[in-house]
Coordinates of C-alpha atoms in Angstrom, one line a residue:
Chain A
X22 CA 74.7 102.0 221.2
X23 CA 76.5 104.5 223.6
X24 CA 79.6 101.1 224.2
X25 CA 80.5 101.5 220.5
X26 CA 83.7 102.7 219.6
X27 CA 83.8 103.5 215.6
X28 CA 87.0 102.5 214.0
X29 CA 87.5 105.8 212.9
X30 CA 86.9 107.8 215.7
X31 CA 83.5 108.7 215.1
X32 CA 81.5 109.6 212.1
X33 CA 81.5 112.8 210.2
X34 CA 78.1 112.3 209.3
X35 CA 74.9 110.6 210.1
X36 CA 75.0 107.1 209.8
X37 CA 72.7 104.5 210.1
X38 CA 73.7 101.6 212.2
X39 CA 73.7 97.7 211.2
X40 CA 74.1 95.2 214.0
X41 CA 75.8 91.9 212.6
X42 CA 74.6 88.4 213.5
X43 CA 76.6 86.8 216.3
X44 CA 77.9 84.4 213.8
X45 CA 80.0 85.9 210.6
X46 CA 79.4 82.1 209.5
X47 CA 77.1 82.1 205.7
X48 CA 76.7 78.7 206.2
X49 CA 76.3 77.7 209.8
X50 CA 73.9 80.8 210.3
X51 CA 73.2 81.3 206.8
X52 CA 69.7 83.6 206.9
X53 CA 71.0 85.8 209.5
X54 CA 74.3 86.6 207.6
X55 CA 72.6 86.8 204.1
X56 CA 69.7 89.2 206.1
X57 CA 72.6 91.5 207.2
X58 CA 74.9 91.5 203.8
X59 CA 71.5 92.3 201.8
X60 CA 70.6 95.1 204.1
X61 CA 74.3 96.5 203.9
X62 CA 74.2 96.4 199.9
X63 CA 70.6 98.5 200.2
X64 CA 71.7 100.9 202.1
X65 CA 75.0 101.3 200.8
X66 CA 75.0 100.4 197.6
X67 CA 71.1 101.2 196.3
X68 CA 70.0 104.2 199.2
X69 CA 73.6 105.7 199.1
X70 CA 73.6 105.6 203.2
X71 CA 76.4 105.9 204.9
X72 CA 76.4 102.7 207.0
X73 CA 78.1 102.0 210.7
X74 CA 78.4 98.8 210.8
X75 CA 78.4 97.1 214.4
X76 CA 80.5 94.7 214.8
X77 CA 79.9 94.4 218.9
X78 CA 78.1 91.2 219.1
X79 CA 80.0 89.2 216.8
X80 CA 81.5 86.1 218.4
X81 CA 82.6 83.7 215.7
X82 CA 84.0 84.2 212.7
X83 CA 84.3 81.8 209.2
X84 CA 86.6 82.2 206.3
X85 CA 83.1 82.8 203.4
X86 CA 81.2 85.0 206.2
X87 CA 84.0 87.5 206.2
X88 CA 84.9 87.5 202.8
X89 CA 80.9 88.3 201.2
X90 CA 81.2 90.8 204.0
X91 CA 84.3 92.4 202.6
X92 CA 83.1 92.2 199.1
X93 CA 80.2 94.4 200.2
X94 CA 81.9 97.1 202.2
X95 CA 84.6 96.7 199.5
X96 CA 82.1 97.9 196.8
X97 CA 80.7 100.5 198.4
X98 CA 83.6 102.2 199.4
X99 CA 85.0 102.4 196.1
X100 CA 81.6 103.7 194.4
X101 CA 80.0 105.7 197.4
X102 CA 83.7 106.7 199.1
X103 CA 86.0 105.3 201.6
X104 CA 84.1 107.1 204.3
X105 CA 80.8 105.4 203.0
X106 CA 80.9 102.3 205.7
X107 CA 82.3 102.2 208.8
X108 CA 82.4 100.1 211.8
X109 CA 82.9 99.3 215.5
X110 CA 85.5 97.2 217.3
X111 CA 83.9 93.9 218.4
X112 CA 83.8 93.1 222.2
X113 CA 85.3 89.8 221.5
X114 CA 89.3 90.7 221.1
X115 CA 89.7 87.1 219.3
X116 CA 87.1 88.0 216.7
X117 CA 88.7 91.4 216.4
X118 CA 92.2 89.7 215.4
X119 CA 90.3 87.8 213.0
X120 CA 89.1 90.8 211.4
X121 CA 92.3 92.2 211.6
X122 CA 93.9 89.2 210.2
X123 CA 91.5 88.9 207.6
X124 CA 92.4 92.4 206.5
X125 CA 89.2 94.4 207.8
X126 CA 91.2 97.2 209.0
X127 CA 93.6 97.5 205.9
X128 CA 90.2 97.6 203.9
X129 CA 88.4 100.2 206.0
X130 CA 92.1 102.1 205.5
X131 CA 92.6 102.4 209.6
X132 CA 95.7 101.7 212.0
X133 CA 95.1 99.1 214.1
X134 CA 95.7 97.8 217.7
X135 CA 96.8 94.3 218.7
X136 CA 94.4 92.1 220.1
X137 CA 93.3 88.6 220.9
X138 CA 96.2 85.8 221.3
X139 CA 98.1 84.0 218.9
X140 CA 97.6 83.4 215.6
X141 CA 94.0 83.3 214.0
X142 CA 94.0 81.1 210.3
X143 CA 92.6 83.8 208.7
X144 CA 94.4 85.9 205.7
X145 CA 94.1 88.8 203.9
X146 CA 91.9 88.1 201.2
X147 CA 93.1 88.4 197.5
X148 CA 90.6 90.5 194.7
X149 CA 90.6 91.1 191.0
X150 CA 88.5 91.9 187.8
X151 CA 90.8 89.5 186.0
X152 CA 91.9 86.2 185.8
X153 CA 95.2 86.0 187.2
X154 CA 97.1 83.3 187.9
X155 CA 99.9 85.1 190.2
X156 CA 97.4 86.3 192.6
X157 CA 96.6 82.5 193.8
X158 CA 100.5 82.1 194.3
X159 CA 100.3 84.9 196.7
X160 CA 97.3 83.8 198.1
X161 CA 98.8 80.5 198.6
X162 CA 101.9 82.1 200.0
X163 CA 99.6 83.8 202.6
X164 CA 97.9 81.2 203.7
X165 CA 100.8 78.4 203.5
X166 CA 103.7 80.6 204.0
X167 CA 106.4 81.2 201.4
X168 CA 108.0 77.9 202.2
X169 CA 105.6 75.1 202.7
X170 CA 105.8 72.3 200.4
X171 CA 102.6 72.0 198.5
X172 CA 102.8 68.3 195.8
X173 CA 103.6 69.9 193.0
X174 CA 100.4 68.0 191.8
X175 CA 97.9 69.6 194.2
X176 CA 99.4 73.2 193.9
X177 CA 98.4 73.1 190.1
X178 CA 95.4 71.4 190.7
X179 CA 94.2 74.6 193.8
X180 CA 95.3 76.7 191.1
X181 CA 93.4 75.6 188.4
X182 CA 90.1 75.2 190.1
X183 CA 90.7 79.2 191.7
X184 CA 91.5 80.4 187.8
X185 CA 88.8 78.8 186.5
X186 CA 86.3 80.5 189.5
X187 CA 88.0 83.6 188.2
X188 CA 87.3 83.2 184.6
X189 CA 83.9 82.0 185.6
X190 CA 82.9 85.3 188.1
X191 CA 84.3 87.1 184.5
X192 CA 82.2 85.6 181.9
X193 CA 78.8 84.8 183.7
X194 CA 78.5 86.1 187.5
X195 CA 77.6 89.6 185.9
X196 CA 75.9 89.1 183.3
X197 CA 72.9 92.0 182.9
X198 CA 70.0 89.5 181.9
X199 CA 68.4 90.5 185.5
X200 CA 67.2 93.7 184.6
X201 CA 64.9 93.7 188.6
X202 CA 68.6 94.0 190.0
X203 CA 70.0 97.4 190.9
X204 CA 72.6 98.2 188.4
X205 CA 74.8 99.5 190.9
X206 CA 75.7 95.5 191.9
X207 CA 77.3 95.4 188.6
X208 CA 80.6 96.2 189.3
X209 CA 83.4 95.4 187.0
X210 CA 83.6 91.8 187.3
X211 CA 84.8 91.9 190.6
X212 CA 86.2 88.3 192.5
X213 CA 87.0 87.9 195.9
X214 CA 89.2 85.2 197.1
X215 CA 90.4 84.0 200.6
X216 CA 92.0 80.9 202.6
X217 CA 92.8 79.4 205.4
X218 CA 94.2 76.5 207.4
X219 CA 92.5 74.8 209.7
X220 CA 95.2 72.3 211.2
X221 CA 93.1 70.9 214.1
X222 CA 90.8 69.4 211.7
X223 CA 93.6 68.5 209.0
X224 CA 92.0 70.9 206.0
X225 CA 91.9 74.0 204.0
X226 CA 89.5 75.9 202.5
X227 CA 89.1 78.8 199.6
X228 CA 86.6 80.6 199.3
X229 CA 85.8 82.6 196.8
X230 CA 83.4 85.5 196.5
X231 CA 81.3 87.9 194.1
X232 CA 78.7 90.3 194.0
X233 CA 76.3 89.1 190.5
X234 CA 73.1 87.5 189.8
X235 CA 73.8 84.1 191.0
X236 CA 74.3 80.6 189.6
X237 CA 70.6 80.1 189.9
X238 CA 69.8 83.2 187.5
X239 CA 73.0 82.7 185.5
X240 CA 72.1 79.4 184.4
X241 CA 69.3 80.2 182.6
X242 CA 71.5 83.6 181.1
X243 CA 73.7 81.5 179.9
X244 CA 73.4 77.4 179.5
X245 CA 72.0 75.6 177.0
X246 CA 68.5 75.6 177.7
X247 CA 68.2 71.9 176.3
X248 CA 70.8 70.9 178.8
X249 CA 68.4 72.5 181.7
X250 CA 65.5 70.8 180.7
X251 CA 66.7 67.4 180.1
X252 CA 68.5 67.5 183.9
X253 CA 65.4 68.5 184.8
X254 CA 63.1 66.1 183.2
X255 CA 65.6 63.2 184.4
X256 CA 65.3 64.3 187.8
X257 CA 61.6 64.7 187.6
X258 CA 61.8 68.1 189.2
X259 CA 58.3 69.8 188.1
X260 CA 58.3 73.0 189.8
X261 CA 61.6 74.5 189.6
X262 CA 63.2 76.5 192.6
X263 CA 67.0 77.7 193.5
X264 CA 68.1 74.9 195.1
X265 CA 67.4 72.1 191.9
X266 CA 69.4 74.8 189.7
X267 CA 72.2 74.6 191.9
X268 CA 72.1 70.9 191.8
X269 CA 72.4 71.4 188.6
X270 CA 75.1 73.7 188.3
X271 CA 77.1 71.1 190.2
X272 CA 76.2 68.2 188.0
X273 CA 76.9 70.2 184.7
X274 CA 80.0 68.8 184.0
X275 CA 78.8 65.7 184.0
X276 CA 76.2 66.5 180.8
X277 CA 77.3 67.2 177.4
X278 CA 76.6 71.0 175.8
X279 CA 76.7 71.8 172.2
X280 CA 78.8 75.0 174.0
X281 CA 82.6 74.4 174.5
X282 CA 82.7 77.6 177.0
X283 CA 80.4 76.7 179.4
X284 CA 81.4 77.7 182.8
X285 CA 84.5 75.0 184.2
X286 CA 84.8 76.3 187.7
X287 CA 82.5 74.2 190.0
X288 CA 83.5 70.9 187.8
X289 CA 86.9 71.2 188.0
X290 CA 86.9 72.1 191.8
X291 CA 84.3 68.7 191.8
X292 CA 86.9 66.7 190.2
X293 CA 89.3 67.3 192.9
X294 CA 87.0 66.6 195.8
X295 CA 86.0 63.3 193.5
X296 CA 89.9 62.3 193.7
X297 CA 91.0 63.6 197.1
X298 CA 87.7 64.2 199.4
X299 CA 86.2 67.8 200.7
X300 CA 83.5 69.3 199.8
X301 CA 82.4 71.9 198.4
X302 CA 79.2 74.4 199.5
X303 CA 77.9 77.0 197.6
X304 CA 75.4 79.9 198.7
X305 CA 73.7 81.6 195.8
X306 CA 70.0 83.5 195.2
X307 CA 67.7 81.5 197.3
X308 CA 69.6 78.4 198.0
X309 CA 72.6 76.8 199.4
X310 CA 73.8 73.2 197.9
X311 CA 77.0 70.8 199.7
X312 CA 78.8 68.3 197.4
X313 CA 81.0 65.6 199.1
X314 CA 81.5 61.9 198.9
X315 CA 78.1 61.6 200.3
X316 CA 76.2 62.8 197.1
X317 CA 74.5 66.3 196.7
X318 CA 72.8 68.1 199.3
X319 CA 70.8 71.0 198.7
X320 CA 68.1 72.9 200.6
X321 CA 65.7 75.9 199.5
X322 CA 66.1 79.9 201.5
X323 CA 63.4 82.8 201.3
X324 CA 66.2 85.1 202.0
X325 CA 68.4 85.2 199.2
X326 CA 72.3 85.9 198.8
X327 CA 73.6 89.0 197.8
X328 CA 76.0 87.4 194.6
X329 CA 77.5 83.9 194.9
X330 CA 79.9 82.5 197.7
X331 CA 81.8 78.9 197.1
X332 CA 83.6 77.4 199.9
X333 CA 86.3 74.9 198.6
X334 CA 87.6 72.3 201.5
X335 CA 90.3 70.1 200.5
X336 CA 92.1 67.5 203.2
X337 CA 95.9 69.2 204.3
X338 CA 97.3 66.1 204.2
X339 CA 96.9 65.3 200.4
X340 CA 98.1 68.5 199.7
X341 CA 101.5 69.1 201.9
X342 CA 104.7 67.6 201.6
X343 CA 105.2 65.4 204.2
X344 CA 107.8 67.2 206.1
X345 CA 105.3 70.1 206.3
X346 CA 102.0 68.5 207.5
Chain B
X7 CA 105.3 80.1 153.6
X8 CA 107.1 78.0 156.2
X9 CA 110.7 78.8 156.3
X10 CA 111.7 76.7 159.3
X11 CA 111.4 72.5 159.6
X12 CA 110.4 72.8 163.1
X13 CA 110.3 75.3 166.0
X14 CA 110.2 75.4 169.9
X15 CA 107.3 77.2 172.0
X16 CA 108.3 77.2 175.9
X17 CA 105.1 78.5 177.7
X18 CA 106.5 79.2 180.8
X19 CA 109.3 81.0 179.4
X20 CA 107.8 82.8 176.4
X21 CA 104.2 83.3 177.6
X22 CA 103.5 83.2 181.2
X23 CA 104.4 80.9 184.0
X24 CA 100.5 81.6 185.2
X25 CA 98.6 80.6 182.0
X26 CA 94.6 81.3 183.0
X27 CA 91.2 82.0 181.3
X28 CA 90.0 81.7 177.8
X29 CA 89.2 85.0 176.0
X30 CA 91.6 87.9 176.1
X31 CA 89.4 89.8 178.0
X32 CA 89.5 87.3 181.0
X33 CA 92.9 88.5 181.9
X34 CA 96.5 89.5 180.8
X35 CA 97.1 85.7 180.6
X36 CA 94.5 83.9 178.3
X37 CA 94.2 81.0 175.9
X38 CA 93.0 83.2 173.1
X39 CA 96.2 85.5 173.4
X40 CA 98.6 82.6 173.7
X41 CA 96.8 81.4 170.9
X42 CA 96.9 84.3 168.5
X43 CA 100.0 86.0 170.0
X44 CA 102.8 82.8 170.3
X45 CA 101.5 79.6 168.8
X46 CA 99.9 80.5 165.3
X47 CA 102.8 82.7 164.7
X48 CA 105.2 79.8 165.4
X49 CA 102.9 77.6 163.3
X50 CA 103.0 80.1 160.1
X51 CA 107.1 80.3 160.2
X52 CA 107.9 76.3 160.9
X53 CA 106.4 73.1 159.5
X54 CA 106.2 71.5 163.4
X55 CA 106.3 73.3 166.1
X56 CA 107.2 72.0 169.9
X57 CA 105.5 73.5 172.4
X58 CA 107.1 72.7 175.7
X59 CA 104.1 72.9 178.5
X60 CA 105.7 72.3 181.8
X61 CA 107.2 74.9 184.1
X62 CA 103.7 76.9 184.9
X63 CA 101.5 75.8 187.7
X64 CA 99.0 75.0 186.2
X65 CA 96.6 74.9 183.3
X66 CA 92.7 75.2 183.4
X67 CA 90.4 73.7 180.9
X68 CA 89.7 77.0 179.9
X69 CA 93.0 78.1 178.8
X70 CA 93.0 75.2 176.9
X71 CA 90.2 74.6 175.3
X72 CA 90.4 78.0 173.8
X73 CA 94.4 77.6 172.9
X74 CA 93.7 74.3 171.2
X75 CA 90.2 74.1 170.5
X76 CA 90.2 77.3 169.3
X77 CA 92.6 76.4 165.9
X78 CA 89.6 74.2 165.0
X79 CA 86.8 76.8 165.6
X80 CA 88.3 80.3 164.8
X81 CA 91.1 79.9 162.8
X82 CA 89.8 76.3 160.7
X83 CA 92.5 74.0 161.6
X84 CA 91.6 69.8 161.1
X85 CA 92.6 67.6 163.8
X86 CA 94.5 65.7 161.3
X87 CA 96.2 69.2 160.2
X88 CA 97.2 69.8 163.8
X89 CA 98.7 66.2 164.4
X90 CA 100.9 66.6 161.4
X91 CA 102.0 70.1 163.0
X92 CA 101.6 70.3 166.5
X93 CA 104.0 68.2 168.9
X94 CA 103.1 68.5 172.5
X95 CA 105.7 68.1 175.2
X96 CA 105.0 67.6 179.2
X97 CA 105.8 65.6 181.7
X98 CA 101.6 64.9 182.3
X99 CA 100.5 62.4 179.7
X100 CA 97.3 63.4 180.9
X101 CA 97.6 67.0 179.8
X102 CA 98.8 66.2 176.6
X103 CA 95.5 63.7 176.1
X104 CA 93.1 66.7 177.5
X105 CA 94.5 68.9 174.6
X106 CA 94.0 66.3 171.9
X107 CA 90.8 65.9 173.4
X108 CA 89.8 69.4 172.5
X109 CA 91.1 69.5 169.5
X110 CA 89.4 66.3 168.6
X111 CA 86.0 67.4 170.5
X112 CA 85.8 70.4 168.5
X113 CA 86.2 69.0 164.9
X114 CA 83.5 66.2 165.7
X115 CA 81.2 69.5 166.6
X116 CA 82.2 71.2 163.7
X117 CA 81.4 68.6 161.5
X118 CA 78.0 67.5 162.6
X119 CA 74.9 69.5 161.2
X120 CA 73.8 72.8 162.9
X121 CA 71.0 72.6 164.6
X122 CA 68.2 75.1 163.4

């Protein structure tokens, strides 16, 4: 497109050029994001193309959207080189202050210009190979400020459901049973975690990010197989696609294992939406499942996900002070 | 050989105010290293120990399991051996029941037949 304007003053090289869907949102316009994010990693990751990424058409933005996205340009600027992807400003100067809010520009290394007005909810995501329990104080510190009174209560519980996604990305998200899977998506373990505020409709929401096999694959990796059958006996499921394994995976807490180490994440964030409402959605391989008050909802994709992405809503209110709602 | 009655563990102080994961290789933080590295040493020099759990933000099942749990799997601990040497202090009852609950969930395990 002759309008673009690449972020870093043009390319050096050849590149070949990736329009993004008009909606950075995984789960409102879930096929069209996972479409672009799987032909990013391709070329990127697999091909080893340098990638201009246009950004011109994109006129909404949501908190899991822009983190899978960074998760991918992330990775393959630190295996293929920081000149690897690349991108133009979007037309829409709010969406651009997302991205720059969101730390797009600090990740593609570039000075930026202001744009758009007032404040957007978004923050600079935080990222890790580790679990680390000081990076959700300074991810809560971004996204709360450093003096908003989170209930004691609720700050522990936030941070034991994010150190628990952590631990879980660590022992299971990579795990090299998918041999069909290029091996360049195996990449140290790697977590990605962001959050925001959304004060008109009283919530906030973590999401957290990674690049591996997905729950669906992971499951059978790594579960007790006995567990996996019986759920799926119960339910009568005969024929067994994506979308009943991620039922699963939300419901595992609820079984018993023989395994003390099975993965902790999902239940312990389900526990908290059990005692304080939310929901929790999760995109993975060729699925996407919702968890609420309202039960389970899942529903079946062709296209799958590039790795796993669990959004985590929780109501402000039960979380804030009072003073600071 | 014990040389001390009783001894004090302060997590937040001695370990980490940020107490995450299970294995040593999740992060700098883990069960297994609190574990090996704070409370089994304080076990082998004191009859009791005290470990003092408040203070951090927060602790994950994980962390815990693998803390706790983990005298009864890897290092052959009873439950009953643990009670007489292990006092847990917090300010969350519940937290103190969730450990016990490990501990106890892992000896039951242990002592029912393997499964071929």
């Amino acid at each position: 497109m002759s309008a673009t304007t690449s972020l870093l003053g043009g390319p050096a090289f050849p590149q070949t050029r990736l329009r993004l869907p008009r909606h950075l949102d995984l789960f409102g316009s879930r096929d069209e994001v996972c479409r672009a994010l799987n032909e990013l990693a391709r070329l990127a990751l697999v091909q080893q193309i340098p990638v201009l990424l246009e950004f011109d058409d994109v006129v909404s933005v949501k908190g899991s959207g822009l983190l899978a996205l960074a998760a991918v340009i992330q990775t393959a600027r630190h295996l293929q080189g920081a000149d690897h992807v690349n991108g133009t400003y979007p037309r829409d100067k709010n969406v651009e202050r997302a991205l720059q809010d969101a730390g797009f520009f600090r990740l593609l290394e570039i000075d930026h210009r202001r744009a758009g007005h007032g404040p957007t909810p978004w923050v600079e995501h935080i990222t890790g190979n580790q679990t680390d329990g000081a990076q959700v104080e300074l991810l809560k510190e971004r996204v709360f400020g450093c003096d908003a009174g989170l209930k004691p209560a609720s700050l522990g519980l936030i941070y034991i459901g994010l150190t628990e996604a952590m631990t879980n990305v660590i022992q299971h998200a990579y795990s090299m049973s998918d041999l069909a899977r290029p091996r360049v998506l195996f990449v140290e373990n790697r977590w990605w975690i962001t959050g925001n505020v959304d004060r008109s409709r009283r919530v906030f929401t973590f999401s957290i990010c990674d690049l591996g096999i997905g729950i669906p694959k992971t499951i059978g990796a790594k579960l007790n197989v006995r567990d996996v059958l019986r759920f799926l006996q119960y339910n009568n499921v005969k024929k067994v696609d994506d979308a009943d394994l991620l039922r699963f995976a939300l419901l595992v807490g609820e079984s018993s294992t023989d395994l003390p180490w099975r993965g902790r994440g999902l239940p312990q964030m389900r526990q908290v939406v059990d005692l304080i409402g939310g929901r929790i959605r999760i995109c993975s391989g060729h699925a996407t499942a919702q968890y609420s008050s309202s039960g389970i909802i899942t529903e079946p994709h062709d296209i799958p996900h590039v790795g796993t992405t669990i959004e985590w809503t929780v109501p402000l209110d039960h979380v804030l002070e009072r003073h600071d709602r | 050989m014990n040389t001390l009655a009783s001894t004090d563990v302060y997590v937040a102080k001695e370990f980490s105010r940020y107490p995450a994961g299970r294995f040593t290789t999740d992060g700098p933080n883990s069960g297994q290293r609190f574990r090996d590295g704070l409370l089994i040493p304080s076990m082998e020099r004191a009859a009791r120990v005290r470990v003092h759990l408040d203070s951090v933000l927060g602790y994950g099942s994980s962390f815990l399991e693998e803390a706790f749990g983990g005298l009864v799997r890897d290092k052959g601990f009873s439950a009953a051996d643990l009670r007489k040497k292990l006092d847990l202090i917090s300010s969350d009852e519940s937290l103190i029941k969730e450990i016990w609950q490990y501990i106890d969930e892992e000896s039951e395990r242990l002592s029912k037949p393997r499964r071929l």
